[in-house]
mmCIF file of C-alpha atoms in Angstrom:
data_model
loop_
_atom_site.group_PDB
_atom_site.id
_atom_site.type_symbol
_atom_site.label_atom_id
_atom_site.label_comp_id
_atom_site.label_asym_id
_atom_site.label_seq_id
_atom_site.Cartn_x
_atom_site.Cartn_y
_atom_site.Cartn_z
ATOM 1 C CA UNK L 245 9.113 -14.454 23.046
ATOM 2 C CA UNK L 246 9.552 -13.935 19.309
ATOM 3 C CA UNK L 247 7.181 -15.937 17.094
ATOM 4 C CA UNK L 248 9.123 -16.907 13.969
ATOM 5 C CA UNK L 249 6.376 -18.923 12.283
ATOM 6 C CA UNK L 250 2.810 -20.055 12.896
ATOM 7 C CA UNK L 251 2.282 -23.403 11.190
ATOM 8 C CA UNK L 252 -0.971 -23.774 9.313
ATOM 9 C CA UNK L 253 -3.212 -21.341 7.496
ATOM 10 C CA UNK L 254 -2.703 -17.614 7.956
ATOM 11 C CA UNK L 255 -6.490 -17.362 8.283
ATOM 12 C CA UNK L 256 -6.623 -19.819 11.204
ATOM 13 C CA UNK L 257 -5.056 -17.407 13.680
ATOM 14 C CA UNK L 258 -6.162 -13.972 14.952
ATOM 15 C CA UNK L 259 -3.006 -12.031 14.052
ATOM 16 C CA UNK L 260 -2.484 -10.004 10.874
ATOM 17 C CA UNK L 261 1.149 -11.139 10.619
ATOM 18 C CA UNK L 262 2.924 -14.452 11.173
ATOM 19 C CA UNK L 263 6.172 -13.116 12.704
ATOM 20 C CA UNK L 264 5.991 -10.920 15.790
ATOM 21 C CA UNK L 265 7.066 -10.467 19.394
ATOM 22 C CA UNK L 266 4.533 -12.083 21.726
ATOM 23 C CA UNK L 267 4.255 -9.884 24.803
ATOM 24 C CA UNK L 268 0.672 -9.676 26.029
ATOM 25 C CA UNK L 269 -1.073 -12.499 27.904
ATOM 26 C CA UNK L 270 -4.225 -11.777 25.880
ATOM 27 C CA UNK L 271 -2.289 -12.524 22.686
ATOM 28 C CA UNK L 272 -1.029 -15.774 24.196
ATOM 29 C CA UNK L 273 -4.576 -16.812 25.088
ATOM 30 C CA UNK L 274 -5.752 -15.989 21.551
ATOM 31 C CA UNK L 275 -2.931 -18.080 20.139
ATOM 32 C CA UNK L 276 -3.749 -21.012 22.421
ATOM 33 C CA UNK L 277 -7.428 -20.901 21.435
ATOM 34 C CA UNK L 278 -6.701 -20.745 17.686
ATOM 35 C CA UNK L 279 -6.463 -23.675 15.275
ATOM 36 C CA UNK L 280 -2.667 -23.382 15.029
ATOM 37 C CA UNK L 281 -1.042 -26.707 15.923
ATOM 38 C CA UNK L 282 2.640 -25.691 15.965
ATOM 39 C CA UNK L 283 4.563 -22.500 16.741
ATOM 40 C CA UNK L 284 8.235 -21.884 15.922
ATOM 41 C CA UNK L 285 10.086 -19.604 18.365
ATOM 42 C CA UNK L 286 13.291 -17.710 17.597
ATOM 43 C CA UNK L 287 15.172 -17.665 20.891
ATOM 44 C CA UNK L 288 17.832 -15.284 19.566
ATOM 45 C CA UNK L 289 15.249 -12.588 18.897
ATOM 46 C CA UNK L 290 13.231 -13.220 22.040
ATOM 47 C CA UNK L 291 13.657 -10.596 24.735
ATOM 48 C CA UNK L 292 13.841 -11.081 28.473
ATOM 49 C CA UNK L 293 10.602 -10.292 30.343
ATOM 50 C CA UNK L 294 12.275 -7.244 31.875
ATOM 51 C CA UNK L 295 12.541 -5.677 28.416
ATOM 52 C CA UNK L 296 9.039 -6.555 27.266
ATOM 53 C CA UNK L 297 7.585 -3.204 28.321
ATOM 54 C CA UNK L 298 9.836 -1.481 25.772
ATOM 55 C CA UNK L 299 8.159 -3.183 22.818
ATOM 56 C CA UNK L 300 5.648 -1.201 20.744
ATOM 57 C CA UNK L 301 2.110 -2.373 21.224
ATOM 58 C CA UNK L 302 -0.422 -2.876 18.458
ATOM 59 C CA UNK L 303 -3.194 -0.322 18.983
ATOM 60 C CA UNK L 304 -6.401 -1.707 20.366
ATOM 61 C CA UNK L 305 -9.278 -1.445 17.885
ATOM 62 C CA UNK L 306 -11.669 1.357 18.710
ATOM 63 C CA UNK L 307 -15.078 0.166 19.926
ATOM 64 C CA UNK L 308 -17.054 2.397 17.547
ATOM 65 C CA UNK L 309 -15.292 1.022 14.494
ATOM 66 C CA UNK L 310 -15.760 -2.550 15.688
ATOM 67 C CA UNK L 311 -19.474 -1.873 15.919
ATOM 68 C CA UNK L 312 -19.516 -0.391 12.431
ATOM 69 C CA UNK L 313 -17.739 -3.315 10.780
ATOM 70 C CA UNK L 314 -20.389 -5.858 9.911
ATOM 71 C CA UNK L 315 -19.944 -9.610 9.833
ATOM 72 C CA UNK L 316 -18.418 -11.018 6.662
ATOM 73 C CA UNK L 317 -21.808 -12.247 5.527
ATOM 74 C CA UNK L 318 -22.675 -8.604 4.928
ATOM 75 C CA UNK L 319 -20.399 -6.005 3.374
ATOM 76 C CA UNK L 320 -22.760 -3.064 3.690
ATOM 77 C CA UNK L 321 -20.867 0.178 4.122
ATOM 78 C CA UNK L 322 -19.447 1.228 7.458
ATOM 79 C CA UNK L 323 -18.990 4.963 8.069
ATOM 80 C CA UNK L 324 -15.397 6.086 7.762
ATOM 81 C CA UNK L 325 -13.420 5.936 11.009
ATOM 82 C CA UNK L 326 -11.955 9.045 12.541
ATOM 83 C CA UNK L 327 -8.242 9.841 12.129
ATOM 84 C CA UNK L 328 -6.028 7.874 14.499
ATOM 85 C CA UNK L 329 -2.794 8.509 16.343
ATOM 86 C CA UNK L 330 0.295 8.373 14.176
ATOM 87 C CA UNK L 331 3.109 5.825 14.310
ATOM 88 C CA UNK L 332 6.477 7.001 15.571
ATOM 89 C CA UNK L 333 8.715 8.972 13.191
ATOM 90 C CA UNK L 334 11.169 6.893 11.205
ATOM 91 C CA UNK L 335 14.328 7.161 9.176
ATOM 92 C CA UNK L 336 14.902 6.200 5.575
ATOM 93 C CA UNK L 337 14.398 2.509 4.747
ATOM 94 C CA UNK L 338 17.700 0.676 5.334
ATOM 95 C CA UNK L 339 19.146 -1.134 2.290
ATOM 96 C CA UNK L 340 18.311 -4.470 3.947
ATOM 97 C CA UNK L 341 14.622 -3.530 3.878
ATOM 98 C CA UNK L 342 14.815 -3.082 0.117
ATOM 99 C CA UNK L 343 16.562 -6.409 -0.334
ATOM 100 C CA UNK L 344 13.877 -8.180 1.677
ATOM 101 C CA UNK L 345 11.145 -6.316 -0.220
ATOM 102 C CA UNK L 346 12.727 -7.247 -3.570
ATOM 103 C CA UNK L 347 12.556 -10.935 -2.649
ATOM 104 C CA UNK L 348 8.948 -10.606 -1.507
ATOM 105 C CA UNK L 349 8.046 -8.756 -4.695
ATOM 106 C CA UNK L 350 9.633 -11.362 -6.968
ATOM 107 C CA UNK L 351 7.782 -14.165 -5.189
ATOM 108 C CA UNK L 352 4.503 -12.253 -5.240
ATOM 109 C CA UNK L 353 4.636 -11.452 -8.961
ATOM 110 C CA UNK L 354 4.970 -15.107 -9.907
ATOM 111 C CA UNK L 355 2.295 -16.224 -7.452
ATOM 112 C CA UNK L 356 -0.200 -13.539 -8.487
ATOM 113 C CA UNK L 357 0.286 -14.345 -12.167
ATOM 114 C CA UNK L 358 -0.476 -18.007 -11.418
ATOM 115 C CA UNK L 359 -3.496 -17.242 -9.219
ATOM 116 C CA UNK L 360 -4.991 -14.890 -11.805
ATOM 117 C CA UNK L 361 -4.490 -17.437 -14.589
ATOM 118 C CA UNK L 362 -6.208 -20.157 -12.590
ATOM 119 C CA UNK L 363 -9.195 -17.996 -11.714
ATOM 120 C CA UNK L 364 -9.525 -16.839 -15.318
ATOM 121 C CA UNK L 365 -9.435 -20.483 -16.468
ATOM 122 C CA UNK L 366 -12.354 -21.240 -14.190
ATOM 123 C CA UNK L 367 -10.302 -23.217 -11.692
ATOM 124 C CA UNK L 368 -10.957 -23.001 -7.985
ATOM 125 C CA UNK L 369 -8.379 -20.823 -6.271
ATOM 126 C CA UNK L 370 -9.144 -20.942 -2.566
ATOM 127 C CA UNK L 371 -8.256 -18.160 -0.194
ATOM 128 C CA UNK L 372 -5.741 -20.547 1.384
ATOM 129 C CA UNK L 373 -3.606 -20.227 -1.756
ATOM 130 C CA UNK L 374 -3.693 -16.431 -1.608
ATOM 131 C CA UNK L 375 -2.776 -16.403 2.081
ATOM 132 C CA UNK L 376 1.019 -16.886 1.658
ATOM 133 C CA UNK L 377 1.126 -14.062 -0.894
ATOM 134 C CA UNK L 378 -0.791 -11.615 1.293
ATOM 135 C CA UNK L 379 1.162 -12.759 4.349
ATOM 136 C CA UNK L 380 4.455 -11.993 2.565
ATOM 137 C CA UNK L 381 3.195 -8.544 1.612
ATOM 138 C CA UNK L 382 1.997 -7.944 5.181
ATOM 139 C CA UNK L 383 5.370 -8.963 6.624
ATOM 140 C CA UNK L 384 7.142 -6.521 4.300
ATOM 141 C CA UNK L 385 4.693 -3.731 5.165
ATOM 142 C CA UNK L 386 5.269 -4.452 8.849
ATOM 143 C CA UNK L 387 9.047 -4.218 8.361
ATOM 144 C CA UNK L 388 8.895 -1.052 6.273
ATOM 145 C CA UNK L 389 5.896 -0.159 4.075
ATOM 146 C CA UNK L 390 7.829 2.417 2.059
ATOM 147 C CA UNK L 391 10.325 -0.143 0.739
ATOM 148 C CA UNK L 392 7.790 -2.451 -0.931
ATOM 149 C CA UNK L 393 5.462 0.324 -2.106
ATOM 150 C CA UNK L 394 8.391 2.176 -3.692
ATOM 151 C CA UNK L 395 9.681 -0.950 -5.434
ATOM 152 C CA UNK L 396 6.295 -1.723 -6.990
ATOM 153 C CA UNK L 397 6.426 1.547 -8.928
ATOM 154 C CA UNK L 398 9.404 0.248 -10.943
ATOM 155 C CA UNK L 399 7.548 -1.961 -13.406
ATOM 156 C CA UNK L 400 7.378 -2.779 -17.089
ATOM 157 C CA UNK L 401 4.169 -2.108 -18.965
ATOM 158 C CA UNK L 402 3.513 -5.798 -19.623
ATOM 159 C CA UNK L 403 3.517 -6.590 -15.890
ATOM 160 C CA UNK L 404 1.409 -3.592 -14.877
ATOM 161 C CA UNK L 405 -1.669 -5.558 -13.749
ATOM 162 C CA UNK L 406 0.286 -7.936 -11.515
ATOM 163 C CA UNK L 407 2.510 -5.254 -9.985
ATOM 164 C CA UNK L 408 -0.506 -2.993 -9.532
ATOM 165 C CA UNK L 409 -2.239 -5.797 -7.635
ATOM 166 C CA UNK L 410 0.718 -6.238 -5.277
ATOM 167 C CA UNK L 411 0.995 -2.463 -4.794
ATOM 168 C CA UNK L 412 -2.698 -2.050 -3.998
ATOM 169 C CA UNK L 413 -2.550 -4.987 -1.583
ATOM 170 C CA UNK L 414 0.362 -3.329 0.251
ATOM 171 C CA UNK L 415 -1.392 0.047 0.270
ATOM 172 C CA UNK L 416 -4.605 -1.549 1.578
ATOM 173 C CA UNK L 417 -2.737 -3.304 4.404
ATOM 174 C CA UNK L 418 -0.920 -0.093 5.321
ATOM 175 C CA UNK L 419 -4.202 1.851 5.136
ATOM 176 C CA UNK L 420 -6.081 -0.704 7.275
ATOM 177 C CA UNK L 421 -3.353 -0.507 9.906
ATOM 178 C CA UNK L 422 -3.615 3.298 9.867
ATOM 179 C CA UNK L 423 -7.346 2.924 10.536
ATOM 180 C CA UNK L 424 -6.611 0.449 13.353
ATOM 181 C CA UNK L 425 -8.871 -2.184 11.846
ATOM 182 C CA UNK L 426 -8.925 -5.595 13.575
ATOM 183 C CA UNK L 427 -6.349 -8.117 12.360
ATOM 184 C CA UNK L 428 -8.842 -10.178 10.371
ATOM 185 C CA UNK L 429 -9.951 -7.107 8.434
ATOM 186 C CA UNK L 430 -6.339 -6.157 7.703
ATOM 187 C CA UNK L 431 -5.971 -9.573 6.056
ATOM 188 C CA UNK L 432 -9.238 -9.151 4.168
ATOM 189 C CA UNK L 433 -8.172 -5.698 2.962
ATOM 190 C CA UNK L 434 -4.874 -7.047 1.645
ATOM 191 C CA UNK L 435 -6.553 -9.988 -0.080
ATOM 192 C CA UNK L 436 -9.185 -7.733 -1.648
ATOM 193 C CA UNK L 437 -6.499 -5.397 -2.976
ATOM 194 C CA UNK L 438 -4.637 -8.337 -4.484
ATOM 195 C CA UNK L 439 -7.627 -9.683 -6.442
ATOM 196 C CA UNK L 440 -9.327 -6.361 -7.194
ATOM 197 C CA UNK L 441 -8.390 -6.303 -10.903
ATOM 198 C CA UNK L 442 -8.570 -10.017 -11.678
ATOM 199 C CA UNK L 443 -11.399 -9.237 -14.121
ATOM 200 C CA UNK L 444 -8.954 -7.471 -16.445
ATOM 201 C CA UNK L 445 -7.561 -10.876 -17.353
ATOM 202 C CA UNK L 446 -10.752 -11.546 -19.296
ATOM 203 C CA UNK L 447 -10.213 -8.500 -21.514
ATOM 204 C CA UNK L 448 -8.173 -8.387 -24.713
ATOM 205 C CA UNK L 449 -4.451 -7.836 -23.962
ATOM 206 C CA UNK L 450 -4.232 -5.272 -26.751
ATOM 207 C CA UNK L 451 -6.851 -3.171 -24.943
ATOM 208 C CA UNK L 452 -4.896 -3.211 -21.677
ATOM 209 C CA UNK L 453 -1.664 -2.235 -23.424
ATOM 210 C CA UNK L 454 -3.178 0.232 -25.885
ATOM 211 C CA UNK L 455 -1.199 3.486 -26.211
ATOM 212 C CA UNK L 456 -3.105 6.721 -26.568
ATOM 213 C CA UNK L 457 -6.581 7.606 -25.419
ATOM 214 C CA UNK L 458 -9.392 5.076 -25.172
ATOM 215 C CA UNK L 459 -12.381 5.380 -27.497
ATOM 216 C CA UNK L 460 -15.928 5.220 -26.062
ATOM 217 C CA UNK L 461 -16.018 1.595 -27.215
ATOM 218 C CA UNK L 462 -12.753 0.897 -25.383
ATOM 219 C CA UNK L 463 -14.132 2.375 -22.183
ATOM 220 C CA UNK L 464 -17.320 0.357 -22.465
ATOM 221 C CA UNK L 465 -15.244 -2.810 -22.704
ATOM 222 C CA UNK L 466 -12.892 -1.789 -19.883
ATOM 223 C CA UNK L 467 -15.820 -1.096 -17.585
ATOM 224 C CA UNK L 468 -16.805 -4.749 -17.771
ATOM 225 C CA UNK L 469 -13.859 -5.845 -15.631
ATOM 226 C CA UNK L 470 -15.411 -5.207 -12.179
ATOM 227 C CA UNK L 471 -18.349 -7.517 -12.885
ATOM 228 C CA UNK L 472 -16.135 -10.087 -14.613
ATOM 229 C CA UNK L 473 -13.787 -10.103 -11.637
ATOM 230 C CA UNK L 474 -16.541 -10.370 -9.041
ATOM 231 C CA UNK L 475 -18.174 -13.257 -10.920
ATOM 232 C CA UNK L 476 -14.843 -15.082 -11.204
ATOM 233 C CA UNK L 477 -14.048 -14.615 -7.514
ATOM 234 C CA UNK L 478 -17.476 -15.883 -6.476
ATOM 235 C CA UNK L 479 -17.045 -18.946 -8.680
ATOM 236 C CA UNK L 480 -13.521 -19.671 -7.461
ATOM 237 C CA UNK L 481 -14.476 -21.067 -4.089
ATOM 238 C CA UNK L 482 -13.434 -19.740 -0.708
ATOM 239 C CA UNK L 483 -12.568 -16.118 -1.486
ATOM 240 C CA UNK L 484 -14.654 -13.949 0.809
ATOM 241 C CA UNK L 485 -17.605 -11.746 0.015
ATOM 242 C CA UNK L 486 -15.490 -8.732 0.928
ATOM 243 C CA UNK L 487 -13.077 -9.623 -1.892
ATOM 244 C CA UNK L 488 -15.941 -9.979 -4.378
ATOM 245 C CA UNK L 489 -17.436 -6.690 -3.176
ATOM 246 C CA UNK L 490 -14.158 -4.831 -3.723
ATOM 247 C CA UNK L 491 -13.770 -6.396 -7.187
ATOM 248 C CA UNK L 492 -17.225 -5.152 -8.113
ATOM 249 C CA UNK L 493 -17.233 -1.703 -6.506
ATOM 250 C CA UNK L 494 -13.669 -0.308 -6.481
ATOM 251 C CA UNK L 495 -14.556 2.056 -9.356
ATOM 252 C CA UNK L 496 -17.605 3.498 -7.587
ATOM 253 C CA UNK L 497 -17.107 7.089 -6.465
ATOM 254 C CA UNK L 498 -18.333 8.994 -3.419
ATOM 255 C CA UNK L 499 -20.290 11.493 -5.526
ATOM 256 C CA UNK L 500 -22.044 8.789 -7.559
ATOM 257 C CA UNK L 501 -20.014 9.344 -10.733
ATOM 258 C CA UNK L 502 -18.387 5.901 -10.732
ATOM 259 C CA UNK L 503 -19.316 2.551 -12.234
ATOM 260 C CA UNK L 504 -20.800 -0.019 -12.672
ATOM 261 C CA UNK L 505 -23.837 1.087 -10.607
ATOM 262 C CA UNK L 506 -23.285 4.760 -9.792
ATOM 263 C CA UNK L 507 -23.398 4.146 -6.037
ATOM 264 C CA UNK L 508 -22.651 7.092 -3.780
ATOM 265 C CA UNK L 509 -21.587 7.768 -0.202
ATOM 266 C CA UNK L 510 -22.401 5.060 2.307
ATOM 267 C CA UNK L 511 -23.960 2.906 -0.410
ATOM 268 C CA UNK L 512 -20.340 1.891 -1.077
ATOM 269 C CA UNK L 513 -18.749 -0.454 1.466
ATOM 270 C CA UNK L 514 -15.854 0.679 3.639
ATOM 271 C CA UNK L 515 -13.437 -1.679 1.885
ATOM 272 C CA UNK L 516 -14.511 -0.582 -1.589
ATOM 273 C CA UNK L 517 -14.080 3.070 -0.585
ATOM 274 C CA UNK L 518 -10.590 2.250 0.680
ATOM 275 C CA UNK L 519 -9.792 0.349 -2.518
ATOM 276 C CA UNK L 520 -10.964 3.252 -4.691
ATOM 277 C CA UNK L 521 -8.374 5.475 -3.019
ATOM 278 C CA UNK L 522 -5.504 2.952 -3.132
ATOM 279 C CA UNK L 523 -6.266 1.986 -6.740
ATOM 280 C CA UNK L 524 -6.369 5.594 -7.937
ATOM 281 C CA UNK L 525 -3.180 6.571 -6.112
ATOM 282 C CA UNK L 526 -1.127 3.700 -7.537
ATOM 283 C CA UNK L 527 -2.550 4.203 -11.032
ATOM 284 C CA UNK L 528 -1.610 7.891 -10.963
ATOM 285 C CA UNK L 529 1.893 7.195 -9.619
ATOM 286 C CA UNK L 530 2.636 4.487 -12.220
ATOM 287 C CA UNK L 531 3.454 4.661 -15.917
ATOM 288 C CA UNK L 532 0.670 3.442 -18.187
ATOM 289 C CA UNK L 533 0.690 2.691 -21.930
ATOM 290 C CA UNK L 534 -1.278 5.886 -22.588
ATOM 291 C CA UNK L 535 0.403 8.292 -20.114
ATOM 292 C CA UNK L 536 3.469 8.910 -17.989
ATOM 293 C CA UNK L 537 3.543 8.437 -14.235
ATOM 294 C CA UNK L 538 3.036 11.300 -11.823
ATOM 295 C CA UNK L 539 5.441 11.549 -8.932
ATOM 296 C CA UNK L 540 3.980 10.242 -5.643
ATOM 297 C CA UNK L 541 3.522 13.752 -4.230
ATOM 298 C CA UNK L 542 1.870 14.931 -7.456
ATOM 299 C CA UNK L 543 -0.535 11.991 -7.224
ATOM 300 C CA UNK L 544 -1.436 12.952 -3.651
ATOM 301 C CA UNK L 545 -2.004 16.589 -4.655
ATOM 302 C CA UNK L 546 -4.163 15.590 -7.628
ATOM 303 C CA UNK L 547 -6.281 13.249 -5.504
ATOM 304 C CA UNK L 548 -6.820 15.992 -2.954
ATOM 305 C CA UNK L 549 -8.126 18.261 -5.719
ATOM 306 C CA UNK L 550 -10.508 15.459 -6.702
ATOM 307 C CA UNK L 551 -11.503 14.716 -3.121
ATOM 308 C CA UNK L 552 -15.214 14.917 -3.953
ATOM 309 C CA UNK L 553 -14.729 11.591 -5.720
ATOM 310 C CA UNK L 554 -13.565 9.953 -2.491
ATOM 311 C CA UNK L 555 -14.672 9.698 1.113
ATOM 312 C CA UNK L 556 -12.933 12.797 2.500
ATOM 313 C CA UNK L 557 -12.252 11.376 5.958
ATOM 314 C CA UNK L 558 -10.786 8.209 4.464
ATOM 315 C CA UNK L 559 -8.688 10.198 1.992
ATOM 316 C CA UNK L 560 -7.234 12.216 4.867
ATOM 317 C CA UNK L 561 -6.334 9.024 6.729
ATOM 318 C CA UNK L 562 -4.807 7.524 3.585
ATOM 319 C CA UNK L 563 -2.601 10.578 3.045
ATOM 320 C CA UNK L 564 -1.472 10.313 6.658
ATOM 321 C CA UNK L 565 -0.535 6.681 6.036
ATOM 322 C CA UNK L 566 1.788 7.481 3.101
ATOM 323 C CA UNK L 567 2.631 11.137 3.763
ATOM 324 C CA UNK L 568 1.938 14.433 2.001
ATOM 325 C CA UNK L 569 5.251 13.888 0.248
ATOM 326 C CA UNK L 570 5.400 10.080 -0.083
ATOM 327 C CA UNK L 571 8.743 8.315 -0.171
ATOM 328 C CA UNK L 572 10.184 8.635 -3.678
ATOM 329 C CA UNK L 573 8.793 12.139 -4.303
ATOM 330 C CA UNK L 574 10.957 14.741 -6.073
ATOM 331 C CA UNK L 575 10.875 18.044 -4.174
ATOM 332 C CA UNK L 576 12.525 21.473 -4.370
ATOM 333 C CA UNK L 577 13.830 23.036 -1.172
ATOM 334 C CA UNK L 578 14.026 26.697 -0.207
ATOM 335 C CA UNK L 579 17.815 26.290 -0.365
ATOM 336 C CA UNK L 580 17.343 25.716 -4.127
ATOM 337 C CA UNK L 581 18.289 22.074 -3.966
ATOM 338 C CA UNK L 582 16.421 19.143 -5.487
ATOM 339 C CA UNK L 583 15.903 16.125 -3.293
ATOM 340 C CA UNK L 584 14.196 12.765 -3.050
ATOM 341 C CA UNK L 585 11.961 12.116 -0.040
ATOM 342 C CA UNK L 586 13.334 9.054 1.727
ATOM 343 C CA UNK L 587 11.297 8.817 4.931
ATOM 344 C CA UNK L 588 8.322 10.329 6.708
ATOM 345 C CA UNK L 589 8.060 12.152 9.989
ATOM 346 C CA UNK L 590 4.607 10.903 10.889
ATOM 347 C CA UNK L 591 4.247 13.655 13.485
ATOM 348 C CA UNK L 592 5.338 16.381 11.012
ATOM 349 C CA UNK L 593 4.117 15.429 7.547
ATOM 350 C CA UNK L 594 5.436 18.616 5.910
ATOM 351 C CA UNK L 595 8.968 17.959 7.201
ATOM 352 C CA UNK L 596 10.080 14.569 5.880
ATOM 353 C CA UNK L 597 13.612 13.236 5.537
ATOM 354 C CA UNK L 598 15.082 14.245 2.153
ATOM 355 C CA UNK L 599 18.245 13.248 0.315
ATOM 356 C CA UNK L 600 19.411 16.216 -1.770
ATOM 357 C CA UNK L 601 21.379 15.444 -4.918
ATOM 358 C CA UNK L 602 21.170 18.470 -7.260
ATOM 359 C CA UNK L 603 22.020 22.170 -6.947
ATOM 360 C CA UNK L 604 19.729 24.346 -9.048
ATOM 361 C CA UNK L 605 22.034 27.433 -9.045
ATOM 362 C CA UNK L 606 25.049 25.324 -10.029
ATOM 363 C CA UNK L 607 23.014 23.170 -12.429
ATOM 364 C CA UNK L 608 24.898 20.092 -11.358
ATOM 365 C CA UNK L 609 24.601 17.016 -9.203
ATOM 366 C CA UNK L 610 26.155 17.260 -5.753
ATOM 367 C CA UNK L 611 27.194 14.590 -3.228
ATOM 368 C CA UNK L 612 24.047 13.082 -1.763
ATOM 369 C CA UNK L 613 23.264 14.521 1.653
ATOM 370 C CA UNK L 614 20.443 13.473 3.962
ATOM 371 C CA UNK L 615 18.406 16.193 5.653
ATOM 372 C CA UNK L 616 15.762 15.694 8.307
ATOM 373 C CA UNK L 617 13.753 18.860 7.692
ATOM 374 C CA UNK L 618 12.434 18.801 11.249
ATOM 375 C CA UNK L 619 15.978 18.996 12.643
ATOM 376 C CA UNK L 620 18.219 20.977 10.263
ATOM 377 C CA UNK L 621 19.761 23.951 12.127
ATOM 378 C CA UNK L 622 19.297 26.547 9.395
ATOM 379 C CA UNK L 623 15.804 27.129 8.017
ATOM 380 C CA UNK L 624 15.040 24.920 5.045
ATOM 381 C CA UNK L 625 11.756 23.587 3.822
ATOM 382 C CA UNK L 626 9.982 22.117 0.839
ATOM 383 C CA UNK L 627 8.700 24.887 -1.405
ATOM 384 C CA UNK L 628 7.406 22.783 -4.304
ATOM 385 C CA UNK L 629 6.819 19.277 -5.537
ATOM 386 C CA UNK L 630 8.561 18.839 -8.866
ATOM 387 C CA UNK L 631 7.753 17.065 -12.119
ATOM 388 C CA UNK L 632 10.775 14.796 -12.783
ATOM 389 C CA UNK L 633 10.384 15.146 -16.564
ATOM 390 C CA UNK L 634 11.013 18.893 -16.240
ATOM 391 C CA UNK L 635 14.519 18.035 -15.061
ATOM 392 C CA UNK L 636 15.165 15.376 -17.682
ATOM 393 C CA UNK L 637 14.496 12.510 -15.272
ATOM 394 C CA UNK L 638 12.337 10.407 -17.570
ATOM 395 C CA UNK L 639 12.813 7.240 -15.489
ATOM 396 C CA UNK L 640 12.423 8.896 -12.131
ATOM 397 C CA UNK L 641 11.283 5.793 -10.226
ATOM 398 C CA UNK L 642 14.477 3.909 -11.078
ATOM 399 C CA UNK L 643 16.621 6.979 -10.342
ATOM 400 C CA UNK L 644 14.867 7.531 -7.014
ATOM 401 C CA UNK L 645 15.435 3.911 -6.106
ATOM 402 C CA UNK L 646 19.202 4.317 -6.512
ATOM 403 C CA UNK L 647 19.080 7.254 -4.096
ATOM 404 C CA UNK L 648 16.907 5.373 -1.621
ATOM 405 C CA UNK L 649 19.138 2.313 -1.693
ATOM 406 C CA UNK L 650 22.388 4.268 -1.496
ATOM 407 C CA UNK L 651 24.381 3.821 1.691
ATOM 408 C CA UNK L 652 26.817 6.719 1.254
ATOM 409 C CA UNK L 653 24.538 9.670 1.944
ATOM 410 C CA UNK L 654 26.075 12.145 4.370
ATOM 411 C CA UNK L 655 23.771 13.270 7.142
ATOM 412 C CA UNK L 656 23.815 16.963 7.968
ATOM 413 C CA UNK L 657 24.407 17.452 11.676
ATOM 414 C CA UNK L 658 21.641 19.033 13.693
#
């Protein structure tokens, strides 16, 4: 049967999402033993028992990782898990996925702004109030992670902190699923990503929006935000120790070069190491007051060059979760066409689905055509990731979004 809604707190049940197909008897027993008092069932979406075996199953958590993850009372580091099996290949996000993600994003922005303001004013903001926000992000990630993550890159400078928080939450949820973490830890990862930068609200707005390079004094002030955020989260009430830990340590680096304490390696918790990767990726792929955005694939390439700063095994798993050429990347093909990556082939990361729109020899736009590089009959491949500004695409994220949302792309026959 299809569970449409679980009444009560998101944190009172053992599932990382609130809408899903209930298939396994073990899941039913977990639901019956939870604190949920009421369940809404969508009969139209429920499948007959004979079809239940066709449904994708959530991967069982690996015993070694379960042993490594400590109880919430302790957030001491857990060694990075090994790479996991990949989800099935997928096509480009349908337009409906973007419409759903746009609604989720609009709701999340307003809610995050309110939650941050309350915490910064010293008011108690319990985890129960964050749960609907993280649940909405998780539902969108479950439907199609690329849709929400792509939309968060289209942001104005004055809403950077809030959009960055939503983006990191989505990336953390997607990353935790890639690592096959238990459902409760997926929720914790998403919540930690959401509140990670709450400490920036205590800094002067003119510092956050300052164009140009920071002075040493600016950096000294900026580096106060992890401690300010952790203190605020601890004082706010029910937010977990994992959330406070990520607030405090998401700028620590694997080689000890980070701040505020210069921790290195396994001195940094698993969730803080994950957050360091998600935070850096979104910051690189987003426009800031003092620099332009890199394309998603450029951000991935740059992070790989800097991999000594991050847990290498975790970085590899993160790249698998978003792709070598993430959705929204501008790439050049061997056929001398420019294209926008629209979907990943999780089993062939170097051969994503691309929508070509520009002929380099003709120096002109062409009718948008969708190519699955793992299936095209004649040899074609990505030969380079491209800087959008080189091609006069100063607002690449918005341009890419029009390509991703377009419904009239021809698909080249295999």
